Amino acid sequence: MTDKYFMDLANLEGKKALKRGDYPCGCIVVKKGKLISKSSSQGITKNDVTAHAEIIAIRKACKKLKSRFLDNCVLYTNIEPCLMCGKAIVYSRIKRIVYGANHMEYNNKKTFDILKRNGIGKNIKIIKGLEKNIANMLLKEFLKMNRK
């Protein structure tokens, strides 16, 4: 399985979220090439500000692996994680993240740049921009739906 394959799954999860009316983020956790968990954002439909795709996928992966740490796991998310999710990723010990579109917050400051500047998450390998066109399209559709 390739990074593109898993990012395509993350984008599918993002499409599910958008269809439900949620923020179009999807997340996949993989260990040794095997899918461990997947999720899409549910914050709007569940009225839960912590129901981000990354948080849900991390919870599911920890439960499945019976560990609070996700050593040797890779997290794929179609949209760059926010700071809350970034810290959860760091605390879960995930060492590799692949994401598509840039997050629209922080005035162009990147989540992991902010965390690393504060001494957190310096050992995480980050791959940016994979399949970003699809995630950007989902974001634009979400914004269009929510401006009406």
Short mmCIF file of N, CA, C and O in Angstrom, two decimals:
data_model
loop_
_atom_site.label_atom_id
_atom_site.label_comp_id
_atom_site.label_asym_id
_atom_site.label_seq_id
_atom_site.Cartn_x
_atom_site.Cartn_y
_atom_site.Cartn_z
N MET A 1 0.84 -1.18 0.00
CA MET A 1 0.00 0.00 0.00
C MET A 1 0.89 1.25 0.00
O MET A 1 1.91 1.27 0.66
N THR A 2 0.44 2.28 -0.68
CA THR A 2 1.22 3.50 -0.80
C THR A 2 0.60 4.65 -0.01
O THR A 2 -0.55 4.58 0.41
N ASP A 3 1.39 5.72 0.15
CA ASP A 3 0.85 6.92 0.80
C ASP A 3 -0.38 7.42 0.06
O ASP A 3 -1.35 7.83 0.68
N LYS A 4 -0.33 7.39 -1.26
CA LYS A 4 -1.46 7.87 -2.06
C LYS A 4 -2.72 7.04 -1.77
O LYS A 4 -3.81 7.59 -1.63
N TYR A 5 -2.56 5.75 -1.65
CA TYR A 5 -3.70 4.86 -1.36
C TYR A 5 -4.37 5.28 -0.05
O TYR A 5 -5.60 5.43 0.01
N PHE A 6 -3.57 5.47 0.99
CA PHE A 6 -4.15 5.82 2.29
C PHE A 6 -4.69 7.25 2.30
O PHE A 6 -5.69 7.52 2.96
N MET A 7 -4.06 8.15 1.55
CA MET A 7 -4.60 9.51 1.47
C MET A 7 -5.93 9.51 0.72
O MET A 7 -6.83 10.27 1.07
N ASP A 8 -6.05 8.66 -0.28
CA ASP A 8 -7.34 8.53 -0.96
C ASP A 8 -8.43 8.08 0.01
O ASP A 8 -9.57 8.57 -0.04
N LEU A 9 -8.08 7.17 0.93
CA LEU A 9 -9.05 6.75 1.96
C LEU A 9 -9.40 7.91 2.89
O LEU A 9 -10.57 8.09 3.26
N ALA A 10 -8.41 8.72 3.24
CA ALA A 10 -8.66 9.89 4.09
C ALA A 10 -9.60 10.87 3.38
O ALA A 10 -10.52 11.42 3.99
N ASN A 11 -9.37 11.07 2.09
CA ASN A 11 -10.26 11.96 1.33
C ASN A 11 -11.67 11.40 1.24
O ASN A 11 -12.64 12.16 1.29
N LEU A 12 -11.80 10.09 1.14
CA LEU A 12 -13.14 9.47 1.14
C LEU A 12 -13.86 9.74 2.46
O LEU A 12 -15.06 10.03 2.49
N GLU A 13 -13.11 9.66 3.56
CA GLU A 13 -13.70 9.96 4.86
C GLU A 13 -14.10 11.44 4.93
O GLU A 13 -15.15 11.78 5.48
N GLY A 14 -13.29 12.31 4.33
CA GLY A 14 -13.63 13.73 4.27
C GLY A 14 -14.91 13.97 3.49
O GLY A 14 -15.73 14.81 3.86
N LYS A 15 -15.08 13.22 2.40
CA LYS A 15 -16.30 13.34 1.59
C LYS A 15 -17.52 12.90 2.40
O LYS A 15 -18.59 13.51 2.31
N LYS A 16 -17.37 11.85 3.21
CA LYS A 16 -18.48 11.40 4.06
C LYS A 16 -18.88 12.50 5.05
O LYS A 16 -20.07 12.74 5.29
N ALA A 17 -17.87 13.15 5.63
CA ALA A 17 -18.14 14.23 6.59
C ALA A 17 -18.89 15.37 5.90
O ALA A 17 -19.88 15.87 6.44
N LEU A 18 -18.42 15.75 4.73
CA LEU A 18 -19.07 16.85 3.99
C LEU A 18 -20.52 16.51 3.68
O LEU A 18 -21.42 17.34 3.85
N LYS A 19 -20.76 15.29 3.26
CA LYS A 19 -22.12 14.85 2.93
C LYS A 19 -23.04 14.95 4.14
O LYS A 19 -24.22 15.26 4.02
N ARG A 20 -22.50 14.70 5.33
CA ARG A 20 -23.27 14.80 6.59
C ARG A 20 -23.45 16.25 7.04
O ARG A 20 -24.23 16.52 7.94
N GLY A 21 -22.64 17.15 6.47
CA GLY A 21 -22.67 18.55 6.89
C GLY A 21 -21.57 18.91 7.86
O GLY A 21 -21.56 20.00 8.44
N ASP A 22 -20.60 18.01 8.03
CA ASP A 22 -19.47 18.26 8.91
C ASP A 22 -18.28 18.81 8.14
O ASP A 22 -18.24 18.76 6.91
N TYR A 23 -17.31 19.34 8.87
CA TYR A 23 -16.05 19.80 8.30
C TYR A 23 -15.43 18.63 7.54
O TYR A 23 -15.38 17.51 8.07
N PRO A 24 -14.96 18.83 6.31
CA PRO A 24 -14.60 17.71 5.43
C PRO A 24 -13.23 17.08 5.67
O PRO A 24 -12.44 16.88 4.75
N CYS A 25 -12.94 16.76 6.90
CA CYS A 25 -11.66 16.15 7.23
C CYS A 25 -11.82 14.65 7.46
O CYS A 25 -12.76 14.21 8.14
N GLY A 26 -10.90 13.89 6.89
CA GLY A 26 -10.86 12.45 7.09
C GLY A 26 -9.49 12.03 7.56
O GLY A 26 -8.49 12.66 7.21
N CYS A 27 -9.43 11.00 8.36
CA CYS A 27 -8.15 10.56 8.94
C CYS A 27 -8.06 9.04 8.95
O CYS A 27 -9.04 8.34 9.21
N ILE A 28 -6.85 8.56 8.70
CA ILE A 28 -6.54 7.13 8.66
C ILE A 28 -5.31 6.89 9.53
O ILE A 28 -4.34 7.64 9.44
N VAL A 29 -5.32 5.85 10.35
CA VAL A 29 -4.13 5.44 11.09
C VAL A 29 -3.72 4.07 10.58
O VAL A 29 -4.54 3.15 10.48
N VAL A 30 -2.43 3.95 10.26
CA VAL A 30 -1.88 2.75 9.64
C VAL A 30 -0.67 2.28 10.45
O VAL A 30 0.12 3.10 10.92
N LYS A 31 -0.55 0.98 10.62
CA LYS A 31 0.64 0.40 11.27
C LYS A 31 1.16 -0.73 10.40
O LYS A 31 0.42 -1.66 10.07
N LYS A 32 2.42 -0.59 10.01
CA LYS A 32 3.08 -1.60 9.17
C LYS A 32 2.26 -1.92 7.93
O LYS A 32 2.07 -3.08 7.57
N GLY A 33 1.72 -0.90 7.30
CA GLY A 33 0.96 -1.06 6.06
C GLY A 33 -0.46 -1.55 6.23
O GLY A 33 -1.17 -1.75 5.25
N LYS A 34 -0.91 -1.73 7.47
CA LYS A 34 -2.26 -2.24 7.74
C LYS A 34 -3.14 -1.13 8.33
O LYS A 34 -2.73 -0.45 9.27
N LEU A 35 -4.33 -0.98 7.78
CA LEU A 35 -5.29 0.00 8.28
C LEU A 35 -5.70 -0.37 9.71
O LEU A 35 -6.18 -1.48 9.96
N ILE A 36 -5.51 0.56 10.64
CA ILE A 36 -5.87 0.33 12.04
C ILE A 36 -7.19 1.02 12.37
O ILE A 36 -8.06 0.45 13.02
N SER A 37 -7.33 2.27 11.90
CA SER A 37 -8.58 3.00 12.16
C SER A 37 -8.80 4.06 11.10
O SER A 37 -7.87 4.47 10.41
N LYS A 38 -10.05 4.49 10.99
CA LYS A 38 -10.41 5.58 10.09
C LYS A 38 -11.54 6.36 10.72
O LYS A 38 -12.31 5.82 11.53
N SER A 39 -11.61 7.63 10.34
CA SER A 39 -12.67 8.47 10.89
C SER A 39 -12.84 9.71 10.04
O SER A 39 -11.96 10.07 9.26
N SER A 40 -13.96 10.35 10.23
CA SER A 40 -14.21 11.66 9.62
C SER A 40 -14.68 12.60 10.72
O SER A 40 -15.17 12.16 11.76
N SER A 41 -14.50 13.88 10.49
CA SER A 41 -14.92 14.88 11.49
C SER A 41 -16.41 14.78 11.78
O SER A 41 -17.21 14.54 10.87
N GLN A 42 -16.77 14.96 13.04
CA GLN A 42 -18.16 14.86 13.46
C GLN A 42 -18.55 16.00 14.40
O GLN A 42 -19.59 15.96 15.05
N GLY A 43 -17.72 17.03 14.47
CA GLY A 43 -17.94 18.12 15.41
C GLY A 43 -19.26 18.84 15.26
O GLY A 43 -19.90 19.20 16.26
N ILE A 44 -19.70 19.05 14.03
CA ILE A 44 -20.95 19.79 13.80
C ILE A 44 -22.15 18.92 14.11
O ILE A 44 -23.04 19.31 14.86
N THR A 45 -22.18 17.71 13.54
CA THR A 45 -23.36 16.86 13.74
C THR A 45 -23.47 16.31 15.15
O THR A 45 -24.57 16.01 15.61
N LYS A 46 -22.35 16.20 15.87
CA LYS A 46 -22.40 15.69 17.26
C LYS A 46 -22.36 16.82 18.28
O LYS A 46 -22.38 16.55 19.48
N ASN A 47 -22.27 18.08 17.79
CA ASN A 47 -22.14 19.22 18.71
C ASN A 47 -21.03 18.99 19.72
O ASN A 47 -21.21 19.15 20.93
N ASP A 48 -19.86 18.62 19.21
CA ASP A 48 -18.71 18.28 20.05
C ASP A 48 -17.46 18.89 19.43
O ASP A 48 -16.99 18.41 18.39
N VAL A 49 -16.92 19.91 20.05
CA VAL A 49 -15.76 20.60 19.48
C VAL A 49 -14.50 19.73 19.43
O VAL A 49 -13.55 20.07 18.74
N THR A 50 -14.49 18.61 20.15
CA THR A 50 -13.33 17.73 20.11
C THR A 50 -13.49 16.58 19.12
O THR A 50 -12.58 15.77 18.98
N ALA A 51 -14.60 16.50 18.43
CA ALA A 51 -14.86 15.37 17.52
C ALA A 51 -14.21 15.60 16.15
O ALA A 51 -14.86 15.52 15.11
N HIS A 52 -12.92 15.87 16.17
CA HIS A 52 -12.14 16.02 14.94
C HIS A 52 -11.75 14.63 14.45
O HIS A 52 -11.58 13.69 15.25
N ALA A 53 -11.57 14.50 13.15
CA ALA A 53 -11.25 13.20 12.55
C ALA A 53 -10.00 12.58 13.19
O ALA A 53 -9.97 11.38 13.47
N GLU A 54 -8.98 13.41 13.43
CA GLU A 54 -7.73 12.88 13.99
C GLU A 54 -7.92 12.35 15.40
O GLU A 54 -7.42 11.27 15.74
N ILE A 55 -8.65 13.08 16.22
CA ILE A 55 -8.88 12.66 17.61
C ILE A 55 -9.65 11.34 17.63
O ILE A 55 -9.29 10.41 18.36
N ILE A 56 -10.69 11.25 16.82
CA ILE A 56 -11.50 10.03 16.78
C ILE A 56 -10.66 8.85 16.27
O ILE A 56 -10.71 7.75 16.85
N ALA A 57 -9.89 9.07 15.22
CA ALA A 57 -9.06 7.98 14.66
C ALA A 57 -8.00 7.53 15.66
O ALA A 57 -7.73 6.33 15.78
N ILE A 58 -7.40 8.48 16.39
CA ILE A 58 -6.42 8.12 17.42
C ILE A 58 -7.07 7.30 18.52
O ILE A 58 -6.54 6.27 18.96
N ARG A 59 -8.24 7.73 18.98
CA ARG A 59 -8.97 6.97 20.02
C ARG A 59 -9.25 5.54 19.57
O ARG A 59 -9.04 4.58 20.31
N LYS A 60 -9.76 5.41 18.33
CA LYS A 60 -10.08 4.08 17.81
C LYS A 60 -8.82 3.21 17.70
O LYS A 60 -8.84 2.03 18.03
N ALA A 61 -7.72 3.81 17.23
CA ALA A 61 -6.47 3.05 17.06
C ALA A 61 -5.93 2.61 18.42
O ALA A 61 -5.49 1.45 18.57
N CYS A 62 -5.96 3.49 19.40
CA CYS A 62 -5.49 3.13 20.75
C CYS A 62 -6.32 1.98 21.32
O CYS A 62 -5.78 1.04 21.92
N LYS A 63 -7.61 2.06 21.13
CA LYS A 63 -8.50 1.00 21.62
C LYS A 63 -8.19 -0.32 20.92
O LYS A 63 -8.07 -1.37 21.57
N LYS A 64 -8.04 -0.27 19.60
CA LYS A 64 -7.79 -1.50 18.84
C LYS A 64 -6.44 -2.11 19.21
O LYS A 64 -6.31 -3.34 19.33
N LEU A 65 -5.42 -1.26 19.38
CA LEU A 65 -4.08 -1.76 19.69
C LEU A 65 -3.87 -1.96 21.19
O LEU A 65 -2.80 -2.40 21.61
N LYS A 66 -4.88 -1.60 21.99
CA LYS A 66 -4.82 -1.74 23.45
C LYS A 66 -3.58 -1.04 24.03
O LYS A 66 -2.85 -1.59 24.85
N SER A 67 -3.39 0.20 23.56
CA SER A 67 -2.25 0.99 24.01
C SER A 67 -2.59 2.46 23.89
O SER A 67 -3.30 2.86 22.98
N ARG A 68 -2.07 3.28 24.79
CA ARG A 68 -2.29 4.71 24.65
C ARG A 68 -1.27 5.34 23.72
O ARG A 68 -1.38 6.51 23.38
N PHE A 69 -0.28 4.55 23.31
CA PHE A 69 0.73 5.04 22.38
C PHE A 69 0.61 4.34 21.03
O PHE A 69 0.29 3.16 20.96
N LEU A 70 0.88 5.09 19.99
CA LEU A 70 0.77 4.57 18.62
C LEU A 70 2.15 4.56 17.95
O LEU A 70 2.32 5.06 16.84
N ASP A 71 3.12 4.00 18.67
CA ASP A 71 4.46 3.86 18.10
C ASP A 71 4.38 3.08 16.80
O ASP A 71 3.57 2.16 16.66
N ASN A 72 5.21 3.45 15.84
CA ASN A 72 5.28 2.79 14.52
C ASN A 72 4.02 2.95 13.69
O ASN A 72 3.79 2.17 12.77
N CYS A 73 3.19 3.91 14.02
CA CYS A 73 2.00 4.17 13.22
C CYS A 73 2.21 5.42 12.37
O CYS A 73 3.02 6.29 12.70
N VAL A 74 1.47 5.48 11.28
CA VAL A 74 1.45 6.64 10.39
C VAL A 74 0.03 7.19 10.39
O VAL A 74 -0.93 6.42 10.34
N LEU A 75 -0.09 8.50 10.47
CA LEU A 75 -1.40 9.14 10.42
C LEU A 75 -1.53 9.88 9.10
O LEU A 75 -0.65 10.66 8.74
N TYR A 76 -2.61 9.61 8.39
CA TYR A 76 -2.94 10.29 7.13
C TYR A 76 -4.17 11.12 7.38
O TYR A 76 -5.17 10.61 7.88
N THR A 77 -4.10 12.39 7.05
CA THR A 77 -5.26 13.26 7.17
C THR A 77 -5.31 14.18 5.96
O THR A 77 -4.27 14.67 5.53
N ASN A 78 -6.48 14.33 5.41
CA ASN A 78 -6.55 15.09 4.15
C ASN A 78 -6.37 16.59 4.36
O ASN A 78 -6.05 17.30 3.42
N ILE A 79 -6.55 17.07 5.59
CA ILE A 79 -6.36 18.48 5.90
C ILE A 79 -5.39 18.58 7.08
O ILE A 79 -5.51 17.82 8.05
N GLU A 80 -4.47 19.50 7.01
CA GLU A 80 -3.49 19.68 8.07
C GLU A 80 -4.16 19.74 9.44
O GLU A 80 -5.16 20.44 9.62
N PRO A 81 -3.65 19.00 10.42
CA PRO A 81 -4.26 19.01 11.75
C PRO A 81 -4.20 20.38 12.43
O PRO A 81 -3.27 21.15 12.21
N CYS A 82 -5.21 20.64 13.24
CA CYS A 82 -5.21 21.86 14.06
C CYS A 82 -4.25 21.64 15.24
O CYS A 82 -3.71 20.56 15.42
N LEU A 83 -4.08 22.66 16.06
CA LEU A 83 -3.18 22.54 17.20
C LEU A 83 -3.62 21.47 18.20
O LEU A 83 -2.81 20.73 18.73
N MET A 84 -4.92 21.39 18.47
CA MET A 84 -5.42 20.37 19.40
C MET A 84 -5.05 18.98 18.89
O MET A 84 -4.52 18.15 19.64
N CYS A 85 -5.32 18.73 17.62
CA CYS A 85 -5.02 17.42 17.04
C CYS A 85 -3.52 17.20 16.95
O CYS A 85 -3.03 16.08 17.17
N GLY A 86 -2.78 18.26 16.65
CA GLY A 86 -1.32 18.16 16.58
C GLY A 86 -0.74 17.70 17.90
O GLY A 86 0.13 16.83 17.95
N LYS A 87 -1.23 18.27 18.99
CA LYS A 87 -0.74 17.84 20.31
C LYS A 87 -1.14 16.40 20.60
O LYS A 87 -0.35 15.64 21.16
N ALA A 88 -2.35 16.01 20.24
CA ALA A 88 -2.77 14.62 20.45
C ALA A 88 -1.87 13.66 19.66
O ALA A 88 -1.50 12.59 20.15
N ILE A 89 -1.50 14.06 18.45
CA ILE A 89 -0.61 13.24 17.61
C ILE A 89 0.75 13.10 18.30
O ILE A 89 1.29 12.00 18.41
N VAL A 90 1.28 14.21 18.80
CA VAL A 90 2.57 14.18 19.50
C VAL A 90 2.48 13.27 20.72
O VAL A 90 3.32 12.40 20.94
N TYR A 91 1.44 13.46 21.53
CA TYR A 91 1.30 12.69 22.76
C TYR A 91 1.06 11.21 22.50
O TYR A 91 1.38 10.36 23.32
N SER A 92 0.50 10.87 21.34
CA SER A 92 0.26 9.46 21.01
C SER A 92 1.53 8.78 20.46
O SER A 92 1.53 7.59 20.23
N ARG A 93 2.57 9.58 20.25
CA ARG A 93 3.88 9.09 19.77
C ARG A 93 3.89 8.67 18.31
O ARG A 93 4.75 7.90 17.88
N ILE A 94 2.95 9.16 17.54
CA ILE A 94 3.00 8.93 16.09
C ILE A 94 4.20 9.70 15.57
O ILE A 94 4.40 10.86 15.92
N LYS A 95 5.00 9.07 14.74
CA LYS A 95 6.24 9.71 14.27
C LYS A 95 6.20 10.13 12.81
O LYS A 95 7.15 10.74 12.32
N ARG A 96 5.12 9.81 12.10
CA ARG A 96 5.03 10.18 10.68
C ARG A 96 3.60 10.59 10.37
O ARG A 96 2.66 9.86 10.68
N ILE A 97 3.47 11.78 9.77
CA ILE A 97 2.16 12.31 9.39
C ILE A 97 2.21 12.68 7.92
O ILE A 97 3.17 13.28 7.45
N VAL A 98 1.15 12.32 7.21
CA VAL A 98 1.00 12.71 5.81
C VAL A 98 -0.31 13.46 5.72
O VAL A 98 -1.34 12.96 6.16
N TYR A 99 -0.26 14.68 5.18
CA TYR A 99 -1.50 15.43 5.02
C TYR A 99 -1.56 16.09 3.66
O TYR A 99 -0.57 16.25 2.97
N GLY A 100 -2.80 16.46 3.29
CA GLY A 100 -3.04 17.06 1.98
C GLY A 100 -3.05 18.57 2.03
O GLY A 100 -2.01 19.21 1.95
N ALA A 101 -4.23 19.17 2.18
CA ALA A 101 -4.39 20.62 2.13
C ALA A 101 -3.91 21.27 3.43
O ALA A 101 -3.98 20.68 4.50
N ASN A 102 -3.45 22.50 3.29
CA ASN A 102 -3.09 23.28 4.48
C ASN A 102 -4.34 23.70 5.21
O ASN A 102 -5.36 24.00 4.60
N HIS A 103 -4.24 23.74 6.52
CA HIS A 103 -5.31 24.22 7.38
C HIS A 103 -5.44 25.72 7.16
O HIS A 103 -4.47 26.40 6.86
N MET A 104 -6.61 26.26 7.31
CA MET A 104 -6.84 27.67 7.00
C MET A 104 -6.65 28.59 8.20
O MET A 104 -6.77 29.79 8.09
N GLU A 105 -6.32 28.06 9.35
CA GLU A 105 -6.14 28.89 10.54
C GLU A 105 -4.71 29.39 10.65
O GLU A 105 -3.86 29.09 9.84
N TYR A 106 -4.46 30.12 11.71
CA TYR A 106 -3.12 30.51 12.17
C TYR A 106 -2.38 31.46 11.25
O TYR A 106 -1.16 31.56 11.31
N ASN A 107 -3.06 32.15 10.34
CA ASN A 107 -2.40 33.12 9.47
C ASN A 107 -1.16 32.54 8.78
O ASN A 107 -0.07 33.09 8.86
N ASN A 108 -1.34 31.40 8.17
CA ASN A 108 -0.29 30.71 7.42
C ASN A 108 0.81 30.11 8.29
O ASN A 108 1.83 29.68 7.78
N LYS A 109 0.63 30.10 9.60
CA LYS A 109 1.58 29.40 10.47
C LYS A 109 1.13 27.96 10.53
O LYS A 109 -0.02 27.66 10.79
N LYS A 110 2.02 27.04 10.31
CA LYS A 110 1.70 25.62 10.27
C LYS A 110 1.70 25.02 11.67
O LYS A 110 2.57 25.33 12.49
N THR A 111 0.76 24.13 11.92
CA THR A 111 0.61 23.50 13.24
C THR A 111 1.93 22.96 13.77
O THR A 111 2.32 23.25 14.89
N PHE A 112 2.62 22.15 12.98
CA PHE A 112 3.82 21.50 13.49
C PHE A 112 5.00 22.46 13.58
O PHE A 112 5.90 22.26 14.38
N ASP A 113 4.98 23.54 12.82
CA ASP A 113 5.99 24.59 12.99
C ASP A 113 5.80 25.25 14.35
O ASP A 113 6.76 25.50 15.08
N ILE A 114 4.54 25.52 14.70
CA ILE A 114 4.23 26.12 16.00
C ILE A 114 4.66 25.18 17.13
O ILE A 114 5.32 25.60 18.09
N LEU A 115 4.30 23.91 17.03
CA LEU A 115 4.64 22.94 18.07
C LEU A 115 6.15 22.78 18.20
O LEU A 115 6.69 22.78 19.31
N LYS A 116 6.84 22.67 17.08
CA LYS A 116 8.30 22.49 17.11
C LYS A 116 9.00 23.71 17.68
O LYS A 116 9.98 23.59 18.40
N ARG A 117 8.48 24.90 17.36
CA ARG A 117 9.05 26.13 17.92
C ARG A 117 8.94 26.12 19.44
O ARG A 117 9.75 26.73 20.13
N ASN A 118 7.94 25.45 19.95
CA ASN A 118 7.75 25.35 21.40
C ASN A 118 8.35 24.07 21.98
O ASN A 118 8.04 23.68 23.09
N GLY A 119 9.18 23.40 21.19
CA GLY A 119 9.91 22.22 21.68
C GLY A 119 9.10 20.94 21.69
O GLY A 119 9.49 19.97 22.32
N ILE A 120 7.98 20.91 20.99
CA ILE A 120 7.11 19.73 20.98
C ILE A 120 7.09 19.13 19.58
O ILE A 120 6.94 19.84 18.60
N GLY A 121 7.22 17.83 19.47
CA GLY A 121 7.06 17.15 18.19
C GLY A 121 8.20 17.31 17.21
O GLY A 121 8.02 17.18 16.01
N LYS A 122 9.40 17.54 17.73
CA LYS A 122 10.53 17.75 16.81
C LYS A 122 10.97 16.50 16.07
O LYS A 122 11.65 16.59 15.07
N ASN A 123 10.57 15.33 16.53
CA ASN A 123 10.97 14.07 15.89
C ASN A 123 9.94 13.53 14.90
O ASN A 123 10.07 12.41 14.43
N ILE A 124 8.93 14.30 14.62
CA ILE A 124 7.87 13.84 13.72
C ILE A 124 8.25 14.18 12.28
O ILE A 124 8.61 15.31 11.97
N LYS A 125 8.12 13.18 11.42
CA LYS A 125 8.35 13.40 9.98
C LYS A 125 7.01 13.78 9.36
O LYS A 125 6.00 13.10 9.56
N ILE A 126 7.02 14.87 8.59
CA ILE A 126 5.77 15.38 8.02
C ILE A 126 5.88 15.46 6.51
O ILE A 126 6.83 16.03 5.98
N ILE A 127 4.92 14.85 5.84
CA ILE A 127 4.80 14.92 4.38
C ILE A 127 3.58 15.79 4.10
O ILE A 127 2.48 15.48 4.54
N LYS A 128 3.78 16.88 3.34
CA LYS A 128 2.70 17.84 3.10
C LYS A 128 2.26 17.82 1.64
O LYS A 128 3.06 17.58 0.75
N GLY A 129 0.99 18.10 1.42
CA GLY A 129 0.49 18.37 0.08
C GLY A 129 0.05 17.19 -0.76
O GLY A 129 -0.31 17.36 -1.91
N LEU A 130 0.03 15.98 -0.19
CA LEU A 130 -0.37 14.80 -0.97
C LEU A 130 -1.87 14.85 -1.26
O LEU A 130 -2.68 14.96 -0.33
N GLU A 131 -2.24 14.81 -2.52
CA GLU A 131 -3.65 14.84 -2.95
C GLU A 131 -4.38 16.07 -2.41
O GLU A 131 -5.57 16.03 -2.12
N LYS A 132 -3.65 17.18 -2.30
CA LYS A 132 -4.23 18.40 -1.72
C LYS A 132 -5.35 18.99 -2.57
O LYS A 132 -6.23 19.66 -2.02
N ASN A 133 -5.34 18.75 -3.86
CA ASN A 133 -6.39 19.32 -4.71
C ASN A 133 -7.77 18.81 -4.32
O ASN A 133 -8.74 19.56 -4.34
N ILE A 134 -7.84 17.54 -3.98
CA ILE A 134 -9.13 16.96 -3.57
C ILE A 134 -9.59 17.58 -2.25
O ILE A 134 -10.74 18.00 -2.11
N ALA A 135 -8.68 17.66 -1.28
CA ALA A 135 -9.04 18.24 0.02
C ALA A 135 -9.41 19.71 -0.12
O ALA A 135 -10.35 20.18 0.52
N ASN A 136 -8.68 20.45 -0.96
CA ASN A 136 -9.01 21.86 -1.18
C ASN A 136 -10.41 22.01 -1.79
O ASN A 136 -11.16 22.92 -1.42
N MET A 137 -10.76 21.12 -2.70
CA MET A 137 -12.09 21.14 -3.31
C MET A 137 -13.17 20.89 -2.23
O MET A 137 -14.20 21.57 -2.21
N LEU A 138 -12.91 19.95 -1.33
CA LEU A 138 -13.86 19.66 -0.25
C LEU A 138 -14.00 20.88 0.67
O LEU A 138 -15.11 21.22 1.09
N LEU A 139 -12.88 21.52 0.99
CA LEU A 139 -12.93 22.71 1.84
C LEU A 139 -13.74 23.83 1.19
O LEU A 139 -14.56 24.47 1.85
N LYS A 140 -13.52 24.05 -0.10
CA LYS A 140 -14.27 25.09 -0.81
C LYS A 140 -15.77 24.79 -0.81
O LYS A 140 -16.59 25.68 -0.60
N GLU A 141 -16.12 23.53 -1.01
CA GLU A 141 -17.53 23.13 -1.00
C GLU A 141 -18.13 23.35 0.39
O GLU A 141 -19.26 23.83 0.53
N PHE A 142 -17.38 23.00 1.42
CA PHE A 142 -17.85 23.20 2.80
C PHE A 142 -18.10 24.68 3.07
O PHE A 142 -19.14 25.04 3.64
N LEU A 143 -17.17 25.52 2.67
CA LEU A 143 -17.31 26.96 2.91
C LEU A 143 -18.49 27.53 2.14
O LEU A 143 -19.24 28.37 2.66
N LYS A 144 -18.67 27.05 0.92
CA LYS A 144 -19.80 27.51 0.10
C LYS A 144 -21.13 27.12 0.76
O LYS A 144 -22.05 27.92 0.84
N MET A 145 -21.22 25.90 1.27
CA MET A 145 -22.44 25.43 1.94
C MET A 145 -22.75 26.22 3.21
O MET A 145 -23.90 26.45 3.54
N ASN A 146 -21.71 26.63 3.90
CA ASN A 146 -21.89 27.28 5.20
C ASN A 146 -21.97 28.80 5.13
O ASN A 146 -22.11 29.45 6.15
N ARG A 147 -21.88 29.36 3.94
CA ARG A 147 -22.03 30.81 3.78
C ARG A 147 -23.45 31.18 3.39
O ARG A 147 -23.79 32.33 3.32
N LYS A 148 -24.27 30.20 3.11
CA LYS A 148 -25.64 30.48 2.68
C LYS A 148 -26.52 30.85 3.84
O LYS A 148 -26.36 30.51 4.94
#
